[in-house]
Coordinates of C-alpha atoms and ligand atoms in Angstrom, one line a residue:
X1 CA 89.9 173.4 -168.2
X2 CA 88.8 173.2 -164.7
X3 CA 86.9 175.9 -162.8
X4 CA 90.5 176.4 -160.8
X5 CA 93.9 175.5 -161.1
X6 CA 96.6 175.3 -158.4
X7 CA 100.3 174.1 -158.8
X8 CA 100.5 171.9 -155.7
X9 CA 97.4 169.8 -155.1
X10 CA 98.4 168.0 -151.5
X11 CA 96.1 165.2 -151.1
X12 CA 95.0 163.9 -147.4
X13 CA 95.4 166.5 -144.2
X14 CA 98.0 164.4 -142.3
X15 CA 101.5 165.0 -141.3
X16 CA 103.2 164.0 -144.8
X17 CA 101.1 166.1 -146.5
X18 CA 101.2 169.2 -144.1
X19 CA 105.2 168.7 -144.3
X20 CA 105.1 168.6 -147.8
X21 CA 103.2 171.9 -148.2
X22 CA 105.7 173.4 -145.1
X23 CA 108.9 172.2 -147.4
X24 CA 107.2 173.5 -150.9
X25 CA 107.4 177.2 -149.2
X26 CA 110.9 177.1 -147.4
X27 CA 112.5 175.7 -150.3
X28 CA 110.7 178.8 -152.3
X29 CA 108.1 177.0 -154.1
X30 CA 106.1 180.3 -155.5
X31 CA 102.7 178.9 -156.8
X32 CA 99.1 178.1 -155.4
X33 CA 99.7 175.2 -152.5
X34 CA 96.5 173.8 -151.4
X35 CA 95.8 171.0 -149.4
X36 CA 92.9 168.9 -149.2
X37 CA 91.8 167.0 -145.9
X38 CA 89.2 164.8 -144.7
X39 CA 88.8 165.1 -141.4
X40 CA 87.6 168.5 -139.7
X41 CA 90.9 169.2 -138.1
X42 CA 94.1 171.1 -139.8
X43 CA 96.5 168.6 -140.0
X44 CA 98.0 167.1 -136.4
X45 CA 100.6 164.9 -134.6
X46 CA 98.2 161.9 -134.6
X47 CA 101.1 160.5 -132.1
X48 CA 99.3 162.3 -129.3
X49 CA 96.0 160.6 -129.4
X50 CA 97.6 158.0 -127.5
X51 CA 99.5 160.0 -125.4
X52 CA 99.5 163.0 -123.4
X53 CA 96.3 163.9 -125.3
X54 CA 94.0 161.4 -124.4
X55 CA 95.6 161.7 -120.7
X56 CA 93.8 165.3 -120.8
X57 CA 97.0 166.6 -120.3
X58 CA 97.6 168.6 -123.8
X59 CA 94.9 170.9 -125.3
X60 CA 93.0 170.5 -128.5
X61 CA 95.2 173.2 -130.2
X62 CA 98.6 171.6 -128.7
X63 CA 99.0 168.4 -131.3
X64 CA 98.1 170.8 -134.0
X65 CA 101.3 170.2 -136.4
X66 CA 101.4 174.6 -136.6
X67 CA 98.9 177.2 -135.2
X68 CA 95.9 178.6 -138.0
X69 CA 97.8 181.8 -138.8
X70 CA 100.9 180.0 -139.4
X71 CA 99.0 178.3 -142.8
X72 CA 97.8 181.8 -143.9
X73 CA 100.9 183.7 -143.8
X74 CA 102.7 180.6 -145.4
X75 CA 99.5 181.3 -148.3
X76 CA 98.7 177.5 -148.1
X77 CA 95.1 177.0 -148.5
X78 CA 93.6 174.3 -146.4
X79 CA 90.9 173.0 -147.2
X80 CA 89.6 170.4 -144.4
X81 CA 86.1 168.2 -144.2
X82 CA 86.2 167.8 -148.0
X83 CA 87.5 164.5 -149.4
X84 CA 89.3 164.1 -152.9
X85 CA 86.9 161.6 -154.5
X86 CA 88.3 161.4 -158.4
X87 CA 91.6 161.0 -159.5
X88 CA 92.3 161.9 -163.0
X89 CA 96.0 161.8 -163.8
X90 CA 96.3 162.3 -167.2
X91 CA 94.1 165.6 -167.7
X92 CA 95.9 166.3 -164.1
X93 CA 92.4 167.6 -162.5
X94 CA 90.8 166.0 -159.2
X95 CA 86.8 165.9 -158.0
X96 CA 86.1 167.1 -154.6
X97 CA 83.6 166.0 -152.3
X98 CA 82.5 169.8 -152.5
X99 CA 81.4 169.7 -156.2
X100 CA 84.6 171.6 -157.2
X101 CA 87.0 170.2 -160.1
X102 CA 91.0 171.2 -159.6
X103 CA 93.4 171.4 -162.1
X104 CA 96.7 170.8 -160.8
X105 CA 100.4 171.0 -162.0
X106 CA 102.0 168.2 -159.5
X107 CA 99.8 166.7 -157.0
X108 CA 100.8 164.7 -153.6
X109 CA 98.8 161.7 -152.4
X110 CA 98.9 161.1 -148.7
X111 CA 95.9 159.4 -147.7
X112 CA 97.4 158.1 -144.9
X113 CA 95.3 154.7 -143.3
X114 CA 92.1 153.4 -141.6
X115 CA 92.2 151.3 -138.2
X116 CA 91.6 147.6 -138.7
X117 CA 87.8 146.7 -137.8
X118 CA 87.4 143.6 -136.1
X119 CA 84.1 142.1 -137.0
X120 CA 83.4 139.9 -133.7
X121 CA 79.8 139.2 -131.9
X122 CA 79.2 142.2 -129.8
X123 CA 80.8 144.6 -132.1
X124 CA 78.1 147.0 -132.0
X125 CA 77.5 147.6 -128.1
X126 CA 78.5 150.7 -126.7
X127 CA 81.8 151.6 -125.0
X128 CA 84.0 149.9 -127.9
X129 CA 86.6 151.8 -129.4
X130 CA 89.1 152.2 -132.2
X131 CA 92.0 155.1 -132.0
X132 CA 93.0 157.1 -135.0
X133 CA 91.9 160.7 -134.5
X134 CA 91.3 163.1 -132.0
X135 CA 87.8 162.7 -131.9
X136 CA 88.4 159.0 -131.6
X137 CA 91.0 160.1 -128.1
X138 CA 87.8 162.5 -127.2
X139 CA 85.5 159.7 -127.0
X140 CA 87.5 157.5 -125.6
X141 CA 88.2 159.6 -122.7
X142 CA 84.2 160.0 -121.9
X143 CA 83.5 156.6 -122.2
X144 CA 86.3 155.5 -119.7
X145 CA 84.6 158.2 -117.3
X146 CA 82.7 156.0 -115.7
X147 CA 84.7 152.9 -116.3
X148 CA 87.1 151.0 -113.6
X149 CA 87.7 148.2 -115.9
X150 CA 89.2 148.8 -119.6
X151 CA 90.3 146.0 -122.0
X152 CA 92.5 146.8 -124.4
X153 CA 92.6 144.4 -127.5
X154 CA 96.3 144.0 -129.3
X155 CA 99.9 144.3 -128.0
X156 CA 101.0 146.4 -130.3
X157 CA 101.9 149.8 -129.5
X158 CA 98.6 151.3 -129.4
X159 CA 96.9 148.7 -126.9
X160 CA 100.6 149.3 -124.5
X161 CA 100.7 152.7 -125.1
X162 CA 96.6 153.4 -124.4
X163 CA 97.0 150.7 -121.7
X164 CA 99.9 153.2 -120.3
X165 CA 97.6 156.1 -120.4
X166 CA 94.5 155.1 -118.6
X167 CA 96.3 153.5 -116.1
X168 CA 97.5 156.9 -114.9
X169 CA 93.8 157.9 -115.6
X170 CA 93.1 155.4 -113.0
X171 CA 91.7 152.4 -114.7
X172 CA 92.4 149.3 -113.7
X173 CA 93.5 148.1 -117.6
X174 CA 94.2 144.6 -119.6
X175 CA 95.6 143.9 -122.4
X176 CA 94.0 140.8 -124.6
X177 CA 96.8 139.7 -127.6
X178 CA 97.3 137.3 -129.9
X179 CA 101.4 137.8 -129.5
X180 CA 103.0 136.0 -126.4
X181 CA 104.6 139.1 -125.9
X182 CA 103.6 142.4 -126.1
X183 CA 105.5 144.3 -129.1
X184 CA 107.2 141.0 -130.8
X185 CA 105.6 141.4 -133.9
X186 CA 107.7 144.7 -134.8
X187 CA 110.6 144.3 -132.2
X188 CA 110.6 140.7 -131.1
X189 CA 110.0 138.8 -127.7
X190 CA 113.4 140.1 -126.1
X191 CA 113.0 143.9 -125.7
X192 CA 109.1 142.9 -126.0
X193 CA 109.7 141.3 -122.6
X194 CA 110.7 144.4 -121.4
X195 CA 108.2 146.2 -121.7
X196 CA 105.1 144.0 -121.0
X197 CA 106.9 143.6 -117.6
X198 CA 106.9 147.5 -117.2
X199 CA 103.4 147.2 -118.0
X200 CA 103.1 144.8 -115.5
X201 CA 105.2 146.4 -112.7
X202 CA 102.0 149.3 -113.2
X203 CA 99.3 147.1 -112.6
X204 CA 98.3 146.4 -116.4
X205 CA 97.2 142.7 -116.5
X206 CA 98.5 141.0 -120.0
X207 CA 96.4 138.2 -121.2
X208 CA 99.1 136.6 -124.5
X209 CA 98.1 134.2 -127.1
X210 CA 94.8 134.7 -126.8
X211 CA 92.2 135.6 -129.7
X212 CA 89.3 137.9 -129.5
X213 CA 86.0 135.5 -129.8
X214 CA 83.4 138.8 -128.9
X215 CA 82.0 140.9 -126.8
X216 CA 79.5 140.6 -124.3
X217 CA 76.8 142.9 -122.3
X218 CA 73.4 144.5 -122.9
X219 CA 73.7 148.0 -125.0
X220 CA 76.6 148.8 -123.1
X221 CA 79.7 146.3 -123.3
X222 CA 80.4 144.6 -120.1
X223 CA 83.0 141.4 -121.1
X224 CA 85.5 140.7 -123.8
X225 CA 85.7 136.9 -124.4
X226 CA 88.3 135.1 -126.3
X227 CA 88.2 132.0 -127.9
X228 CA 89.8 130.0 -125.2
X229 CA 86.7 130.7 -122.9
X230 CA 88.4 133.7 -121.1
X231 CA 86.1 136.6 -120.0
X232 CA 87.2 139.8 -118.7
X233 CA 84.7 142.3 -117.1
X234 CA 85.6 145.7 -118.9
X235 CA 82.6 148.6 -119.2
X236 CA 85.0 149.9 -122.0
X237 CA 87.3 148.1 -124.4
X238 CA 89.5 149.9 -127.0
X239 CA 91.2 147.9 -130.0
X240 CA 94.2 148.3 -131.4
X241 CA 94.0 145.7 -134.6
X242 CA 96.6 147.3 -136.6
X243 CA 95.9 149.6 -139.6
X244 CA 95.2 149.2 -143.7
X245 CA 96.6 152.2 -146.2
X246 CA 93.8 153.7 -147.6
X247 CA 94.3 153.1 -151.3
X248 CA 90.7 153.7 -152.3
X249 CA 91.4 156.7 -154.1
X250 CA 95.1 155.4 -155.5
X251 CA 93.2 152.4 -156.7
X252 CA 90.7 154.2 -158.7
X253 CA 92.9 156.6 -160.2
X254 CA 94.7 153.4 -161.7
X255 CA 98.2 154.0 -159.6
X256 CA 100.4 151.4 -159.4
X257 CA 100.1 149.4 -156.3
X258 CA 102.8 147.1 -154.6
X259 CA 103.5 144.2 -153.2
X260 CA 103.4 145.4 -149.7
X261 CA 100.0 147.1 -150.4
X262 CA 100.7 151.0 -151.0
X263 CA 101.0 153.2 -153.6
X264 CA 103.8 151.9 -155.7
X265 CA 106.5 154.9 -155.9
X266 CA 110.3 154.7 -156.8
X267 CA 113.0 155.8 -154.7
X268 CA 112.3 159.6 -155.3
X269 CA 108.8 158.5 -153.6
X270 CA 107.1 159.5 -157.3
X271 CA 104.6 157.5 -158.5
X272 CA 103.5 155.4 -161.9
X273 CA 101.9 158.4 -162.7
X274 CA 103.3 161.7 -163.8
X275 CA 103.4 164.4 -161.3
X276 CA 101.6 162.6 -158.8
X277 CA 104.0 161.8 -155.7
X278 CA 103.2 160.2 -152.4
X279 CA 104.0 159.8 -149.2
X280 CA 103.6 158.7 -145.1
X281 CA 101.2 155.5 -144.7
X282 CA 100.4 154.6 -148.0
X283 CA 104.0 155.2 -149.3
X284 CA 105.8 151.7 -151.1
X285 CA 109.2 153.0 -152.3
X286 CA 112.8 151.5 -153.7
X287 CA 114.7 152.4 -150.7
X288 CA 118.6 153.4 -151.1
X289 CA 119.2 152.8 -147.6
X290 CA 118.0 149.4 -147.7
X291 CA 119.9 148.8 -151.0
X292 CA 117.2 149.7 -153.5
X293 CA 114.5 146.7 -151.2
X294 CA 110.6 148.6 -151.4
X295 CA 109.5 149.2 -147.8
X296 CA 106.5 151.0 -146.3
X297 CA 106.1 151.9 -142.8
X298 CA 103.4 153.4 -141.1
X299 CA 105.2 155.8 -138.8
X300 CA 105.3 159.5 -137.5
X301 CA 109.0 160.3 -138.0
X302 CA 108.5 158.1 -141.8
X303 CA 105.6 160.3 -143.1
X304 CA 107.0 163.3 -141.5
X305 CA 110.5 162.9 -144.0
X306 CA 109.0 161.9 -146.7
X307 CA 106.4 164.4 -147.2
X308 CA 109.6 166.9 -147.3
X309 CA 111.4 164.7 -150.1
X310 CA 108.3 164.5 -151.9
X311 CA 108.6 167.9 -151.8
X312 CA 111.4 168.8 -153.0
X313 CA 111.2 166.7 -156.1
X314 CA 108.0 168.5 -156.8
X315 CA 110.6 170.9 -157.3
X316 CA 112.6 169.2 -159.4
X317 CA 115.3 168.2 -157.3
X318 CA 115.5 164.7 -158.4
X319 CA 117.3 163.3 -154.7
X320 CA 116.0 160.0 -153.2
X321 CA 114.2 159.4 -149.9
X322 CA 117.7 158.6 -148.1
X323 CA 116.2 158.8 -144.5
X324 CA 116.6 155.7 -142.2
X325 CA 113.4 155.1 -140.6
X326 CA 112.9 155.9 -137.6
X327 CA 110.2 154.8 -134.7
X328 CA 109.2 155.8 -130.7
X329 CA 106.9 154.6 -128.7
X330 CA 106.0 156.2 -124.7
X331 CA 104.1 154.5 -122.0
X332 CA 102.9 156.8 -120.3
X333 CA 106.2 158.6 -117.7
X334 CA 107.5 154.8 -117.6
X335 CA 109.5 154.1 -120.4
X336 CA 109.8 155.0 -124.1
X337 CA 111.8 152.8 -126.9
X338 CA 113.3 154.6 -129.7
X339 CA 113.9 152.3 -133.0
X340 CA 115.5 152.6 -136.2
X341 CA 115.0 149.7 -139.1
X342 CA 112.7 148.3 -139.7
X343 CA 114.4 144.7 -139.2
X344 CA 111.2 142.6 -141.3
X345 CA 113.0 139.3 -140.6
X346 CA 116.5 138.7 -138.6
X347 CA 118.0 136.3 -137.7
X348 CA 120.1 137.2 -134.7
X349 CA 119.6 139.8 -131.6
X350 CA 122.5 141.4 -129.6
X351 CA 122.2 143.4 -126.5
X352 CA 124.2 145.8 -125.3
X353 CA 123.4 147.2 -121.7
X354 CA 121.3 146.0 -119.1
X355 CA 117.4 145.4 -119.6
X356 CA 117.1 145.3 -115.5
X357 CA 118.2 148.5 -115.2
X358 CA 116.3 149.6 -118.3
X359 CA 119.2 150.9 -120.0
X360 CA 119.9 149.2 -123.1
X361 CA 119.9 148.5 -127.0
X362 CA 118.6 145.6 -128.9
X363 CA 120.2 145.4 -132.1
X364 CA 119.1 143.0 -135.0
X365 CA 121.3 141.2 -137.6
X366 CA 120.4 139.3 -140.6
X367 CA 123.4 137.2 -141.5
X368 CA 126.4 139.6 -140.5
X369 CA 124.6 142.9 -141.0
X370 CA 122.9 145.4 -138.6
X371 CA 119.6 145.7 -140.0
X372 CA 117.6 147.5 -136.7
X373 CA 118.3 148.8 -133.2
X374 CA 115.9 149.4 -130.6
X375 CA 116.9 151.3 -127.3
X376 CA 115.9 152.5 -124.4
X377 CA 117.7 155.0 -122.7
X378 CA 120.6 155.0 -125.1
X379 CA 119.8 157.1 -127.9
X380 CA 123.4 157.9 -129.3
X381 CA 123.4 154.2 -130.2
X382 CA 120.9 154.8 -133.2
X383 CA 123.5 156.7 -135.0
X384 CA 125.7 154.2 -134.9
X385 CA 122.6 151.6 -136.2
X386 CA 122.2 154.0 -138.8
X387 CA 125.5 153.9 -140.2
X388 CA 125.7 150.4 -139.7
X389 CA 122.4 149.8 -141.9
X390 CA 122.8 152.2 -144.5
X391 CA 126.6 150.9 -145.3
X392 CA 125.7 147.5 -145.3
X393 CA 128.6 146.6 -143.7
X394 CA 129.2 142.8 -142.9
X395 CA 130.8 142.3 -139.0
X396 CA 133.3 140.0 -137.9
X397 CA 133.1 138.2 -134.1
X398 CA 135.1 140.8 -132.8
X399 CA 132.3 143.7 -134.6
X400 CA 129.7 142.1 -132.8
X401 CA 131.4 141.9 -129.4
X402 CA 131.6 145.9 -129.7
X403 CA 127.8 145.6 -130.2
X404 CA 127.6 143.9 -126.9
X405 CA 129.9 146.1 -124.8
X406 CA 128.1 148.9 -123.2
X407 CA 131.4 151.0 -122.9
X408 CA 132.7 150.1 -126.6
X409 CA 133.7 153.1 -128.8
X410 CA 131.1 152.3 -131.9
X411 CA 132.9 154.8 -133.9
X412 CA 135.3 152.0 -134.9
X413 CA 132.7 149.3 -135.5
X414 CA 132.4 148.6 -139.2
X415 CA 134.8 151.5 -140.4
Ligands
LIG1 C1 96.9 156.9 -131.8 C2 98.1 156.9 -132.7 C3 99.4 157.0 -132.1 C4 100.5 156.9 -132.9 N1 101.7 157.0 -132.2 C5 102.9 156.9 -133.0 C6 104.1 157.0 -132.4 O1 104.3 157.1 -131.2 N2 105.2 156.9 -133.2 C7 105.1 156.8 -134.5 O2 106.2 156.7 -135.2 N3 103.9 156.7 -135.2 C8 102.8 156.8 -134.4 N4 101.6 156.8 -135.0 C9 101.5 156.6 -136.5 C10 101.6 158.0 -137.2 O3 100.8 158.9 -136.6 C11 101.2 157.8 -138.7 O4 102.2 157.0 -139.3 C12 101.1 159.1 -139.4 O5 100.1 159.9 -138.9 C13 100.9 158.9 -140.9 O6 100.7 160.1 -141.5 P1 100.0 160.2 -143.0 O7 100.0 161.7 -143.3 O8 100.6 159.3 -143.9 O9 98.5 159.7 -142.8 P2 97.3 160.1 -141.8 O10 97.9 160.7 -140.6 O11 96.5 158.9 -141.8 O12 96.6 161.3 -142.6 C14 95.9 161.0 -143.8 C15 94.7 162.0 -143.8 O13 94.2 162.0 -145.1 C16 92.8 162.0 -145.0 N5 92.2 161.4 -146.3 C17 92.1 160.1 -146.6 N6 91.6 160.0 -147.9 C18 91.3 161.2 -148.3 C19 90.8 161.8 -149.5 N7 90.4 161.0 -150.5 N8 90.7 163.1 -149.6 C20 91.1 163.9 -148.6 N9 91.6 163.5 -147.4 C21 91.7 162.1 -147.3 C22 92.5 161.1 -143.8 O14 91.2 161.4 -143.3 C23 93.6 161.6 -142.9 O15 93.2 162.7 -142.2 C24 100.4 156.8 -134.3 C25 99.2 156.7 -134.9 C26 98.0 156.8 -134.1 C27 96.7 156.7 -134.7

């Protein structure tokens, strides 16, 4: 018997966790919640770290996903800075970094993920960053102080959307990829276009198809080389390399692991083991949606859902994670995409609207089926994508002429 015993053991202090501890209450979930978090922070909107936060723009307290009292009247303890370091799933107890031993009756793992290091020459110089936490956004913002030139390393979203940001801090910023367009990897070269050029029209210098080599300068950086013998001054670089799920913990508690590298759950987001559920980053599920295909997606809106269906089958509700997934992504007061998918591999690309005027939706299709939609500016369009996705529904020449007509009725498409 351990020293204490809750019901809910909510493991990792991110968003699908603190959701799933929010949902455990409203749906009347009685017993001892407590949540157990790395970081120093209650949990936050880790969105904002590239956003208005690091722009100094938001407080500390403003990302914070609900204020301090809010957890003690809900009577979920939070216990932050203390890591879960032992797993044991069949006597149901956990090891904290705190020398305490939990019992638990269902426990959540949300453990969330770690940036991707990249191990070049110069690594170690000051001024180099990576962006996960709001510490991370707190040092970036001192050492750009001094900075007029920032590199940022990666077109994903990150490296545009941090790129975004301190341009309107005033720094003049460039963007080193691999990707001959920013974005393509998730959302291909079309609507990637778009928004490198937006990036563009705001001074940001893109540098495509390039690959990091290392970093130059004494202490303090002062270059970023690539391999093609490009070398950018910058007196501060952040990288945006992507992430990995954090399965350390998953791993060693013997969980079932999947083919796309998280936890292995089914489509009720439970796990191999019993009682142990997951969710957000590290989440690999059967997804109805997608017709039973295992997805995992490392987004806000993703880990927000499914720490509430997680939830509610701690409570025995037995439903599936039906939620489509959804994505957005701001520069700065430029432009922001919203997405719904995620597409993997397609095979066609349909645009309705006009990209000049930035009004417009990119929608995917594998074969005859809608299998994504990104948009800008046309956000009722998304509901249509979902109902497209989710029913599976094959469309005829005529279908996908609707698609392209910006005054079509979608209603009608597919029905
Ligand atoms: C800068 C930035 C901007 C982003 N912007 C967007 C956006 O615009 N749109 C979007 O859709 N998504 C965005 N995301 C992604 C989104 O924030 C993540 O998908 C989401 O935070 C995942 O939540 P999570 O709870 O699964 O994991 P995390 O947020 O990673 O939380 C997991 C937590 O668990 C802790 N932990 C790990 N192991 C243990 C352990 N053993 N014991 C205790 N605690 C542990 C970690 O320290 C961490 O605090 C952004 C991410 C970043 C970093």
């Amino acid at each position: 018997m351990s020293a204490r015993e809750v019901d809910y053991l909510l493991i990792g202090g991110g968003l699908a966790s603190a959701n799933c501890a929010r949902w455990l209450r409203e749906e009347g979930a009685e017993g001892e919640v407590l949540l157990v978090g790395r970081e120093l922070e209650p949990p936050y909107n880790r969105p904002e770290c590239s956003k208005g936060y690091l722009r100094g723009e938001e407080t500390r307290e403003e990302p914070s996903f609900r204020p301090a009292q809010w957890w003690k009247d809900q009577r979920i303890e939070l216990l932050t800075g203390t890591t879960v370091t032992k797993l044991d799933t069949g006597a149901r107890t956990a090891a904290l970094s705190n020398k305490q031993e939990v019992g638990y009756g269902q426990a959540l793992i949300a453990t969330g993920a770690n940036v991707r290091r990249l191990p070049v020459e110069g690594s170690e110089l000051e001024n180099i960053f990576y962006l996960r936490t709001l510490g991370n956004a707190d040092a970036i913002r001192e050492g750009v102080e001094e900075a007029e030139e920032v590199v940022l390393v990666g077109g994903s979203y990150i490296g545009c959307e941090v790129a975004a940001s301190l341009t309107k801090l005033g720094k003049r910023c460039s963007i080193v990829m691999q990707e001959q367009v920013t974005l393509e990897r998730g959302f291909g070269s079309q609507a990637g276009r778009f928004f490198q050029h937006l990036l563009e029209r705001h001074g940001v210098a893109v540098y495509p198809g390039e690959e990091l080599a290392g970093f130059a300068g004494s202490g303090r950086v002062a270059s970023v080389v690539t391999a093609s013998g490009l070398e950018l001054a910058a007196q501060a670089v952040v990288i945006g390399a992507g992430v990995t799920p954090d399965l350390g913990l998953a791993r060693r508690a013997g969980l079932e692991i999947g083919e796309l590298g998280g936890v292995a759950c089914d489509s009720r987001l439970a796990s191999s083991a019993a009682g142990v559920f997951a969710a957000g980053d590290i989440c690999e599920y059967e997804s109805v949606v997608h017709g039973g295909q295992r997805i995992r997606i490392e987004h806000w809106d993703v880990a927000f859902n499914q720490g509430k269906t997680a939830a509610l089958n701690m409570l025995g509700r037995d439903v599936p994670h039906e939620v489509v997934p959804y994505f957005y992504s701001v520069l700065a007061d430029w432009g922001e995409l919203e997405y719904v998918g995620p597409a993997g591999e397609w095979d066609e690309e349909i645009v309705r609207g006009s990209t000049a005027e930035g009004r417009f939706t990119n929608w995917y299709l594998s074969g005859a089926r809608v299998v994504a939609a990104l948009t800008v500016g046309r956000s009722d369009d998304l509901e249509h994508a979902r109902r497209l996705l989710t029913a599976g529904v094959e469309l005829d020449e005529d279908a996908k002429g609707s698609l392209a007509d910006a005054d079509a009725d979608l209603s009608r498409v597919g029905g």
